[in-house]
Amino acid sequence: MKKILFSFSLMFLTISLLAQDLPQSSPINPEFLEYMSKKNSGELLMQTEEGYYLGEIPSPFLKNFDNFVFNAPKSIPTSYDLRTENGGDWLTPVKNQGAEGACWSFATYGAVESYWKKQGLATFDLSEQNLATCHAFDYTPSEGGNSDMSAAYLTRFSGPISEADDPYTLPSNPTCVTGFTPVAYVGEYRELPGKGSASYDEDAIKQAVLDYGVIYTNMYYDSDYMNPGDETYFYNGSAGTNHAVAIVGWDDAMVVTGGIATPTGPGAWIIKNSWGTSWGESGFFYISYEDTEVNSTVAYFPGYIEYDTNAEVLFYDDFGATGSFGWPDYDDYGLTRFDASQDLQITKLSSYVANAGTTISFDVYDSFDGSVLSGLLGSISESLCELPGSYTFDLSTPINISSGEDFYIKVRYNSGLALTIPRESIVAGYTSDATYQTGKCWLSNAGETSWLEIGGTSGYDFDLTIKAYTVAVSSGPPTADFSADQTVVVVGSTVNFTDASSGVPDDWTWTFEGGDPGTSDIYNPSVTYNNPGTYDVTLYVS
């Protein structure tokens, strides 16, 4: 009898230990579940009494901000207004979402356009139409979206598209049109602690406006809480959010009268809306700091990668991060395999981050036998990610991969918080079309030899959010197209370019058609060298 009891106890202990070795998943955001309940019961407020459209959807992805520490502010003024700062040049015009729930796309591009202007780039008018129709999530343009949906669309290189290419014609044309060339790439997304988080800090939002320009935010809008006399708004309920707008400044001294409720003290955010310039104060209004729903989600997109016709991003997370998982020790690893369909060069690596204060590092390997990684090709050392979002890092030395070869990216996530690995999954009513890979993604609590396969047939229906930014490499010998001011310095068997902006790598071997011009000489291919004859330069990768 004792032997039987001992065997049963041992079996129970074994099962318990195995259970502890399995990763745990994050819960779905309760605000998203409440939204879906209202949607399914027909209780959603999708339009104001005046006929203006709403359309902000809570994300199902719960980020963790417990580790967020806002550094001492540089110098936050008591008031700030992007409408007047720098002559208003860091702000793009107010637009009109019309009879569609596309407010989130206007708030997104208000932020992106402002950040690019603040970086000294050209003024861009980006296509809200393409974002609202091509995001691929479960919602039509009339139903709305959120900043996580924007981030998924942008980080997979679906856009942004120019307004001139895909102009805003909603609701008459709600179909996604593809085939346009992005004006640039956005590989970065950040989310600040929202109202309701213990880490919420108004000064952190103000500092973000100072640093990055317009900031995406959300609110609950009901015209009963608006005072059209002074364009001030104050909501003190708990209905959740339903509208996305953009913060363009603040005024600590502004007195908000609001509608049926009044805040106890002064202070207001200056808000850019997307209901046209005939609404509010030429399209702007003011929300009290004490509003209970404003800033539930606060986000910005601090990225610009110049468009390259040869660039491609390799990824499996069409819908970005929808949740997270991991082990209780808060130090976990993800591994993703990619296969090269052409000769390529890996230039950047990227991943979402679920928890504030996460340190992240990357290693790229040539081989993986299901247990052990080998053939280290390159690394990105540990970097601190202060906020949840999407992060993109440059490789100090690009990695060349031949067509038909595979490679493996290992990412270490260390945050001191549970559920540190971001992942994509099917969320009912949100990402119903998500598909999972087979033999492409693994997890590890140790990061060395113990890997758990996830995806398609594993029973763990998730994909990882690891990406590789690549540039196609020509399979034939490249040729140089020299401008008049570019000179080739011939030293031994190496060609170096005096004009580094040419974009042509140095350290290529050289040959000359028509004869050898010699060594250690300055040679300009547009003029003759050592008569007779003009030499045509052809460069071959060494």
Coordinates of C-alpha atoms in Angstrom, one line a residue:
M1 CA 0.0 0.0 0.0
K2 CA 2.8 2.4 0.8
K3 CA 4.5 1.6 -2.5
I4 CA 1.3 2.5 -4.4
L5 CA 0.9 5.7 -2.5
F6 CA 4.6 6.6 -3.1
S7 CA 4.2 6.0 -6.9
F8 CA 1.1 8.1 -7.0
S9 CA 2.8 10.9 -5.1
L10 CA 5.8 10.7 -7.5
M11 CA 3.5 10.9 -10.5
F12 CA 1.7 13.9 -9.1
L13 CA 5.0 15.6 -8.4
T14 CA 6.1 14.9 -12.0
I15 CA 2.9 16.4 -13.4
S16 CA 3.3 19.4 -11.2
L17 CA 6.9 20.0 -12.4
L18 CA 5.9 19.6 -16.0
A19 CA 3.1 22.1 -15.5
Q20 CA 5.5 24.6 -14.1
D21 CA 7.7 24.2 -17.2
L22 CA 4.9 25.5 -19.5
P23 CA 4.6 29.2 -20.3
Q24 CA 1.6 31.2 -19.0
S25 CA -0.4 33.5 -21.2
S26 CA -1.7 37.0 -20.5
P27 CA -5.4 37.6 -20.0
I28 CA -7.4 39.6 -22.5
N29 CA -7.9 43.3 -21.6
P30 CA -11.3 43.5 -19.7
E31 CA -12.1 46.8 -21.5
F32 CA -11.9 44.9 -24.9
L33 CA -14.2 42.3 -23.6
E34 CA -16.7 44.9 -22.4
Y35 CA -16.5 46.6 -25.8
M36 CA -17.3 43.3 -27.5
S37 CA -20.2 42.8 -25.2
K38 CA -21.6 46.2 -26.0
K39 CA -21.0 45.6 -29.7
N40 CA -22.8 42.3 -29.8
S41 CA -25.7 43.7 -27.9
G42 CA -26.0 46.8 -30.0
E43 CA -25.2 49.2 -27.2
L44 CA -22.2 51.0 -28.7
L45 CA -22.3 54.7 -29.3
M46 CA -21.0 55.1 -32.8
Q47 CA -22.3 58.5 -33.6
T48 CA -22.9 61.8 -31.7
E49 CA -26.2 63.6 -31.6
E50 CA -24.8 66.1 -34.1
G51 CA -24.0 63.3 -36.6
Y52 CA -20.2 63.1 -36.0
Y53 CA -18.7 59.6 -36.1
L54 CA -16.7 57.8 -33.3
G55 CA -14.8 54.5 -33.6
E56 CA -12.0 53.8 -31.1
I57 CA -11.7 50.2 -30.1
P58 CA -9.8 49.1 -26.9
S59 CA -7.0 46.7 -27.7
P60 CA -7.1 43.2 -26.2
F61 CA -3.4 43.4 -25.4
L62 CA -2.7 44.3 -21.8
K63 CA 0.8 45.9 -21.5
N64 CA 2.6 46.2 -18.2
F65 CA 3.9 49.5 -17.0
D66 CA 5.0 48.6 -13.5
N67 CA 8.7 49.2 -14.3
F68 CA 8.1 52.5 -16.0
V69 CA 10.1 55.3 -14.4
F70 CA 9.7 58.8 -15.8
N71 CA 13.0 60.6 -15.6
A72 CA 13.0 64.1 -14.2
P73 CA 11.5 66.4 -16.8
K74 CA 13.9 68.6 -18.8
S75 CA 11.8 71.7 -18.4
I76 CA 8.1 71.4 -18.8
P77 CA 6.3 74.7 -19.3
T78 CA 2.9 75.5 -17.8
S79 CA 1.5 75.8 -21.3
Y80 CA 2.5 74.5 -24.7
D81 CA 0.7 74.6 -28.1
L82 CA 1.9 73.1 -31.3
R83 CA -0.5 75.4 -33.2
T84 CA 1.9 78.2 -32.4
E85 CA 5.3 76.6 -31.6
N86 CA 7.8 77.0 -34.3
G87 CA 5.2 79.0 -36.3
G88 CA 2.9 75.9 -36.2
D89 CA 5.2 74.1 -38.6
W90 CA 5.2 70.9 -36.5
L91 CA 1.5 70.4 -37.0
T92 CA -0.4 69.2 -40.1
P93 CA -3.9 70.5 -40.9
V94 CA -7.1 69.3 -39.3
K95 CA -8.9 66.6 -41.5
N96 CA -12.4 65.2 -41.6
Q97 CA -13.2 61.5 -41.1
G98 CA -16.7 62.0 -42.4
A99 CA -19.3 59.3 -41.9
E100 CA -16.8 56.6 -40.9
G101 CA -15.3 55.4 -37.6
A102 CA -11.8 56.1 -38.8
C103 CA -10.8 58.5 -36.1
W104 CA -8.0 56.2 -35.0
S105 CA -6.3 56.5 -38.4
F106 CA -6.4 60.3 -38.3
A107 CA -5.0 60.3 -34.8
T108 CA -2.2 57.9 -35.9
Y109 CA -1.2 60.0 -38.9
G110 CA -1.5 63.2 -37.0
A111 CA 1.2 61.8 -34.8
V112 CA 3.4 60.4 -37.6
E113 CA 3.2 63.5 -39.8
S114 CA 4.0 65.7 -36.8
Y115 CA 7.0 63.6 -35.7
W116 CA 8.4 63.6 -39.3
K117 CA 8.0 67.4 -39.5
K118 CA 9.8 67.8 -36.1
Q119 CA 12.7 65.8 -37.5
G120 CA 13.1 68.3 -40.3
L121 CA 11.7 66.0 -43.0
A122 CA 9.4 67.1 -45.7
T123 CA 5.7 67.6 -45.0
F124 CA 3.8 64.5 -45.7
D125 CA 0.0 64.0 -46.2
L126 CA -0.6 60.3 -45.4
S127 CA -3.5 58.1 -46.5
E128 CA -5.9 57.4 -43.7
Q129 CA -8.0 55.7 -46.3
N130 CA -5.4 53.0 -46.8
L131 CA -4.8 52.5 -43.1
A132 CA -8.5 52.2 -42.4
T133 CA -9.2 49.8 -45.2
C134 CA -6.0 47.7 -45.4
H135 CA -5.3 47.0 -41.7
A136 CA -6.6 43.4 -42.1
F137 CA -8.2 43.2 -38.7
D138 CA -11.9 42.1 -38.2
Y139 CA -13.3 45.6 -38.5
T140 CA -14.7 47.6 -41.4
P141 CA -13.7 51.3 -41.7
S142 CA -17.1 52.2 -40.1
E143 CA -16.4 50.1 -37.0
G144 CA -13.1 51.7 -35.9
G145 CA -9.7 50.7 -34.7
N146 CA -6.8 51.6 -32.4
S147 CA -3.1 52.4 -32.2
D148 CA -2.1 48.7 -31.9
M149 CA -3.8 48.1 -35.3
S150 CA -1.9 51.1 -36.7
A151 CA 1.4 49.7 -35.4
A152 CA 0.8 46.3 -37.0
Y153 CA 0.0 47.8 -40.4
L154 CA 3.0 50.1 -40.3
T155 CA 5.6 47.6 -38.9
R156 CA 4.8 45.1 -41.6
F157 CA 5.5 47.7 -44.3
S158 CA 1.9 48.0 -45.5
G159 CA 2.3 51.7 -45.4
P160 CA 2.2 54.6 -44.9
I161 CA 0.9 55.5 -48.3
S162 CA 0.6 59.0 -49.7
E163 CA -2.8 60.6 -49.6
A164 CA -2.3 61.4 -53.3
D165 CA -2.1 57.7 -54.1
D166 CA -5.1 56.6 -52.1
P167 CA -7.2 59.6 -51.2
Y168 CA -9.9 59.5 -48.5
T169 CA -13.1 58.5 -50.2
L170 CA -14.9 56.7 -47.3
P171 CA -17.6 55.7 -46.9
S172 CA -18.2 55.4 -50.7
N173 CA -15.1 53.3 -51.2
P174 CA -14.4 51.0 -48.2
T175 CA -12.3 48.4 -50.2
C176 CA -8.6 48.0 -49.6
V177 CA -6.5 48.9 -52.6
T178 CA -2.9 47.6 -52.7
G179 CA 0.1 48.0 -54.9
F180 CA 1.1 51.5 -53.8
T181 CA 4.6 52.4 -52.8
P182 CA 5.1 53.5 -49.2
V183 CA 6.5 57.0 -48.7
A184 CA 8.8 55.6 -46.0
Y185 CA 8.8 52.9 -43.3
V186 CA 7.8 53.1 -39.6
G187 CA 9.4 50.5 -37.4
E188 CA 8.8 52.1 -34.1
Y189 CA 5.8 52.3 -31.8
R190 CA 5.6 53.3 -28.1
E191 CA 2.8 53.3 -25.6
L192 CA 2.9 55.4 -22.4
P193 CA 1.1 54.4 -19.2
G194 CA -2.6 55.3 -19.6
K195 CA -5.0 56.6 -17.1
G196 CA -5.9 53.8 -14.7
S197 CA -2.3 52.6 -14.6
A198 CA -0.4 53.2 -11.3
S199 CA 2.4 54.6 -13.5
Y200 CA 0.3 57.2 -15.2
D201 CA 2.1 60.5 -15.3
E202 CA 0.8 63.7 -17.0
D203 CA 4.4 65.1 -17.1
A204 CA 5.5 62.0 -19.1
I205 CA 2.8 62.8 -21.7
K206 CA 3.8 66.4 -21.8
Q207 CA 7.5 65.5 -22.3
A208 CA 6.5 63.2 -25.2
V209 CA 4.7 66.1 -26.9
L210 CA 7.8 68.2 -26.4
D211 CA 10.1 65.5 -27.8
Y212 CA 8.0 63.9 -30.5
G213 CA 5.2 66.3 -31.5
V214 CA 1.5 65.2 -31.7
I215 CA 0.6 62.2 -29.5
Y216 CA -2.2 59.7 -30.1
T217 CA -4.8 59.4 -27.3
N218 CA -8.3 58.3 -26.8
M219 CA -11.4 59.4 -24.8
Y220 CA -15.1 58.9 -24.3
Y221 CA -17.1 61.4 -26.2
D222 CA -20.7 62.4 -25.5
S223 CA -21.9 65.8 -26.6
D224 CA -23.7 66.2 -23.2
Y225 CA -20.2 66.7 -21.6
M226 CA -19.1 69.4 -24.1
N227 CA -19.5 73.2 -23.7
P228 CA -19.6 74.6 -27.3
G229 CA -19.4 78.1 -25.9
D230 CA -15.7 77.7 -24.9
E231 CA -15.0 74.3 -26.6
T232 CA -14.2 72.6 -23.3
Y233 CA -15.0 69.0 -22.4
F234 CA -15.1 67.0 -19.2
Y235 CA -16.4 63.5 -18.7
N236 CA -16.6 62.0 -15.2
G237 CA -18.1 58.6 -15.9
S238 CA -16.8 55.1 -16.6
A239 CA -18.3 54.1 -20.0
G240 CA -14.9 53.3 -21.5
T241 CA -13.4 54.9 -24.6
N242 CA -15.0 55.4 -28.0
H243 CA -13.0 58.1 -29.9
A244 CA -9.4 58.6 -30.8
V245 CA -7.9 62.1 -31.0
A246 CA -4.5 63.8 -30.8
I247 CA -2.8 65.8 -28.1
V248 CA -1.1 68.9 -29.5
G249 CA -0.5 70.7 -26.2
W250 CA -1.8 71.7 -22.8
D251 CA -2.6 74.7 -20.5
D252 CA -2.3 74.2 -16.7
A253 CA -4.3 77.4 -16.1
M254 CA -7.3 76.8 -18.4
V255 CA -10.6 76.6 -16.6
V256 CA -12.8 73.9 -18.1
T257 CA -16.6 74.4 -17.8
G258 CA -17.6 71.3 -19.7
G259 CA -21.2 70.3 -20.1
I260 CA -23.3 68.5 -17.4
A261 CA -20.3 68.0 -15.2
T262 CA -17.5 70.4 -14.0
P263 CA -14.0 69.5 -12.9
T264 CA -12.7 70.7 -9.5
G265 CA -9.7 72.5 -10.8
P266 CA -8.0 74.0 -13.9
G267 CA -5.9 72.4 -16.5
A268 CA -6.6 71.0 -19.9
W269 CA -5.2 69.1 -22.8
I270 CA -5.3 70.9 -26.2
I271 CA -6.8 68.3 -28.6
K272 CA -6.8 68.0 -32.4
N273 CA -10.0 66.3 -33.6
S274 CA -10.9 64.8 -37.0
W275 CA -14.3 66.3 -37.6
G276 CA -13.2 69.1 -39.9
T277 CA -12.4 72.8 -39.2
S278 CA -16.1 73.8 -38.9
W279 CA -16.3 71.9 -35.6
G280 CA -15.0 73.2 -32.3
E281 CA -12.3 75.8 -32.3
S282 CA -11.3 75.4 -36.0
G283 CA -11.2 71.6 -35.3
F284 CA -9.6 71.8 -31.9
F285 CA -11.0 71.6 -28.3
Y286 CA -9.9 71.3 -24.7
I287 CA -10.3 68.3 -22.3
S288 CA -9.9 68.6 -18.6
Y289 CA -7.0 66.9 -16.9
E290 CA -9.6 65.4 -14.6
D291 CA -11.5 63.7 -17.4
T292 CA -11.8 60.0 -16.4
E293 CA -11.4 58.4 -19.8
V294 CA -9.0 60.6 -21.7
N295 CA -5.5 59.2 -22.1
S296 CA -6.6 55.6 -21.4
T297 CA -4.2 54.8 -24.3
V298 CA -1.4 57.2 -25.1
A299 CA 0.9 56.4 -28.0
Y300 CA 3.4 57.7 -30.6
F301 CA 5.4 56.5 -33.6
P302 CA 9.0 57.8 -33.4
G303 CA 10.3 56.2 -36.5
Y304 CA 11.4 56.9 -40.1
I305 CA 13.2 54.5 -42.4
E306 CA 13.8 55.7 -45.9
Y307 CA 11.9 53.7 -48.6
D308 CA 14.1 51.3 -50.5
T309 CA 12.7 49.4 -53.4
N310 CA 14.9 46.4 -52.6
A311 CA 13.9 46.3 -48.9
E312 CA 11.7 43.5 -47.5
V313 CA 10.7 42.7 -43.9
L314 CA 10.4 39.1 -42.9
F315 CA 7.8 38.3 -40.2
Y316 CA 4.9 36.1 -39.2
D317 CA 2.9 38.5 -37.0
D318 CA 0.5 40.1 -39.6
F319 CA -1.4 41.5 -36.6
G320 CA 1.5 42.6 -34.4
A321 CA 1.3 41.8 -30.7
T322 CA -2.1 40.7 -29.3
G323 CA -0.8 39.5 -26.0
S324 CA 2.2 38.0 -24.2
F325 CA 3.4 34.9 -22.4
G326 CA 6.3 33.5 -20.5
W327 CA 7.6 32.0 -17.3
P328 CA 7.6 33.3 -13.7
D329 CA 11.3 34.1 -13.6
Y330 CA 10.8 37.0 -16.1
D331 CA 13.8 36.1 -18.2
D332 CA 12.7 34.3 -21.4
Y333 CA 13.7 33.7 -25.0
G334 CA 12.0 33.5 -28.4
L335 CA 13.4 32.0 -31.5
T336 CA 12.2 32.4 -35.1
R337 CA 13.4 30.8 -38.3
F338 CA 13.3 32.6 -41.6
D339 CA 14.1 31.3 -45.1
A340 CA 15.7 33.5 -47.8
S341 CA 13.9 33.4 -51.1
Q342 CA 16.8 35.5 -52.7
D343 CA 20.2 36.7 -51.9
L344 CA 19.7 39.2 -49.1
Q345 CA 21.4 41.3 -46.5
I346 CA 19.9 41.6 -43.0
T347 CA 20.3 45.2 -41.9
K348 CA 17.9 45.6 -38.9
L349 CA 16.2 43.4 -36.3
S350 CA 12.9 44.1 -34.6
S351 CA 10.5 42.9 -32.0
Y352 CA 7.5 44.0 -29.9
V353 CA 8.0 44.5 -26.2
A354 CA 5.2 43.7 -23.8
N355 CA 6.5 45.2 -20.5
A356 CA 8.0 48.6 -19.7
G357 CA 11.7 48.3 -18.6
T358 CA 12.4 45.3 -20.7
T359 CA 16.0 44.7 -21.8
I360 CA 16.2 43.0 -25.2
S361 CA 19.1 41.4 -27.2
F362 CA 19.3 39.6 -30.5
D363 CA 21.6 36.8 -31.8
V364 CA 21.4 35.5 -35.4
Y365 CA 22.5 31.9 -36.1
D366 CA 23.1 29.8 -39.1
S367 CA 21.8 26.5 -37.8
F368 CA 19.4 24.9 -35.3
D369 CA 18.9 21.2 -34.8
G370 CA 15.8 21.5 -32.6
S371 CA 17.9 21.8 -29.5
V372 CA 21.2 23.6 -30.1
L373 CA 21.9 26.7 -32.1
S374 CA 25.2 27.0 -33.9
G375 CA 27.0 29.3 -36.3
L376 CA 26.6 32.7 -34.8
L377 CA 26.3 35.2 -37.6
G378 CA 25.8 38.5 -35.7
S379 CA 24.3 40.0 -32.6
I380 CA 22.7 43.1 -31.2
S381 CA 23.7 43.7 -27.6
E382 CA 21.3 44.2 -24.7
S383 CA 19.2 47.4 -25.0
L384 CA 16.8 48.9 -22.6
C385 CA 13.2 49.4 -23.8
E386 CA 11.6 51.9 -21.4
L387 CA 8.1 51.4 -22.8
P388 CA 6.0 48.7 -24.4
G389 CA 5.8 48.9 -28.2
S390 CA 7.8 47.9 -31.3
Y391 CA 11.5 48.5 -31.4
T392 CA 13.9 48.3 -34.4
F393 CA 17.7 48.0 -34.1
D394 CA 20.5 48.4 -36.7
L395 CA 23.0 45.6 -37.0
S396 CA 26.5 47.1 -36.8
T397 CA 27.6 44.7 -39.5
P398 CA 24.9 43.6 -42.0
I399 CA 24.5 39.8 -42.4
N400 CA 24.5 38.3 -45.9
I401 CA 22.3 35.3 -46.5
S402 CA 22.2 33.3 -49.7
S403 CA 19.0 32.4 -51.5
G404 CA 17.6 29.1 -50.3
E405 CA 19.3 29.3 -46.9
D406 CA 17.6 29.6 -43.6
F407 CA 18.7 31.6 -40.5
Y408 CA 17.5 31.8 -36.9
I409 CA 16.9 34.9 -34.7
K410 CA 17.1 34.4 -31.0
V411 CA 15.7 37.2 -28.8
R412 CA 16.1 37.5 -25.0
Y413 CA 13.4 39.4 -23.1
N414 CA 14.3 40.3 -19.5
S415 CA 11.9 42.6 -17.7
G416 CA 11.6 41.6 -14.1
L417 CA 7.9 41.2 -14.9
A418 CA 5.8 38.1 -15.8
L419 CA 4.7 37.3 -19.3
T420 CA 7.5 39.1 -21.0
I421 CA 7.4 37.5 -24.5
P422 CA 5.0 39.3 -26.9
R423 CA 3.0 37.1 -29.3
E424 CA 0.4 37.2 -32.0
S425 CA -2.8 35.0 -31.6
I426 CA -6.3 34.7 -32.8
V427 CA -8.6 36.9 -30.7
A428 CA -12.3 36.4 -31.4
G429 CA -13.8 39.5 -32.9
Y430 CA -10.4 41.1 -33.5
T431 CA -7.9 38.8 -35.4
S432 CA -10.0 36.0 -36.7
D433 CA -7.8 35.7 -39.8
A434 CA -4.5 35.2 -38.0
T435 CA -2.7 32.0 -39.1
Y436 CA 0.1 30.2 -37.3
Q437 CA 3.4 28.9 -38.7
T438 CA 4.7 25.4 -38.3
G439 CA 8.4 24.7 -37.5
K440 CA 9.2 28.5 -37.4
C441 CA 8.8 29.6 -33.8
W442 CA 10.1 28.3 -30.4
L443 CA 10.3 29.5 -26.8
S444 CA 12.8 28.8 -24.0
N445 CA 13.0 29.6 -20.4
A446 CA 16.8 28.9 -20.5
G447 CA 17.7 30.1 -24.0
E448 CA 20.3 27.5 -24.6
T449 CA 19.1 23.9 -25.3
S450 CA 15.5 23.6 -24.0
W451 CA 13.2 24.9 -26.7
L452 CA 9.4 24.5 -26.9
E453 CA 7.9 24.7 -30.4
I454 CA 4.9 26.9 -30.9
G455 CA 2.5 27.5 -33.8
G456 CA 0.5 25.5 -36.3
T457 CA 0.6 21.9 -34.9
S458 CA 2.2 22.4 -31.5
G459 CA -0.8 23.0 -29.4
Y460 CA 0.5 26.5 -28.6
D461 CA -1.4 28.6 -31.1
F462 CA 0.8 31.7 -31.2
D463 CA 3.4 33.3 -33.5
L464 CA 6.3 35.5 -32.3
T465 CA 6.7 39.1 -33.1
I466 CA 10.3 39.0 -34.3
K467 CA 11.1 40.6 -37.6
A468 CA 14.2 40.9 -39.9
Y469 CA 14.5 43.9 -42.1
T470 CA 16.4 42.9 -45.3
V471 CA 17.7 44.3 -48.6
A472 CA 18.0 42.2 -51.7
V473 CA 21.5 41.7 -53.0
S474 CA 22.0 41.5 -56.7
S475 CA 23.2 38.0 -57.8
G476 CA 25.2 39.4 -60.7
P477 CA 28.3 41.7 -60.6
P478 CA 27.1 45.2 -59.8
T479 CA 28.1 48.2 -62.0
A480 CA 28.8 51.7 -60.8
D481 CA 27.0 54.7 -62.2
F482 CA 29.4 57.6 -61.4
S483 CA 28.4 61.2 -61.3
A484 CA 30.9 63.9 -62.2
D485 CA 32.1 64.5 -58.7
Q486 CA 32.7 60.9 -57.7
T487 CA 36.3 59.7 -57.8
V488 CA 37.6 56.2 -57.5
V489 CA 40.8 55.8 -55.4
V490 CA 42.7 52.7 -56.6
V491 CA 44.8 51.1 -53.9
G492 CA 46.1 47.7 -54.7
S493 CA 43.0 45.6 -55.5
T494 CA 40.5 47.7 -53.5
V495 CA 38.2 50.4 -54.7
N496 CA 37.1 53.1 -52.2
F497 CA 34.7 55.9 -52.9
T498 CA 35.5 59.4 -51.9
D499 CA 31.8 60.2 -51.9
A500 CA 30.3 58.1 -49.1
S501 CA 26.8 59.2 -50.0
S502 CA 27.0 57.1 -53.2
G503 CA 25.5 54.2 -51.3
V504 CA 28.0 51.8 -52.9
P505 CA 29.9 49.6 -50.4
D506 CA 33.7 50.0 -50.3
D507 CA 36.1 47.1 -50.3
W508 CA 35.0 45.8 -53.7
T509 CA 37.6 44.3 -56.0
W510 CA 38.0 46.1 -59.3
T511 CA 38.7 45.2 -63.0
F512 CA 39.0 47.6 -65.9
E513 CA 38.0 46.9 -69.5
G514 CA 40.6 48.1 -71.9
G515 CA 43.7 47.9 -69.7
D516 CA 45.0 48.3 -66.2
P517 CA 45.2 52.0 -65.1
G518 CA 47.8 51.1 -62.5
T519 CA 47.8 51.3 -58.7
S520 CA 47.9 54.0 -56.1
D521 CA 46.6 56.6 -58.5
I522 CA 43.5 58.8 -58.6
Y523 CA 41.2 57.6 -61.4
N524 CA 38.1 59.3 -62.7
P525 CA 36.2 57.0 -65.1
S526 CA 34.8 60.0 -66.9
V527 CA 38.2 61.0 -68.3
T528 CA 40.9 59.1 -70.1
Y529 CA 43.7 57.6 -68.1
N530 CA 47.2 57.3 -69.5
N531 CA 46.3 57.6 -73.2
P532 CA 45.0 56.0 -75.2
G533 CA 41.5 54.9 -74.2
T534 CA 38.7 55.5 -71.7
Y535 CA 38.3 52.8 -69.0
D536 CA 34.9 51.4 -68.2
V537 CA 34.8 50.4 -64.5
T538 CA 33.0 47.2 -63.5
L539 CA 32.9 46.3 -59.8
Y540 CA 32.7 42.8 -58.5
V541 CA 31.9 41.9 -54.9
S542 CA 35.0 40.5 -53.2

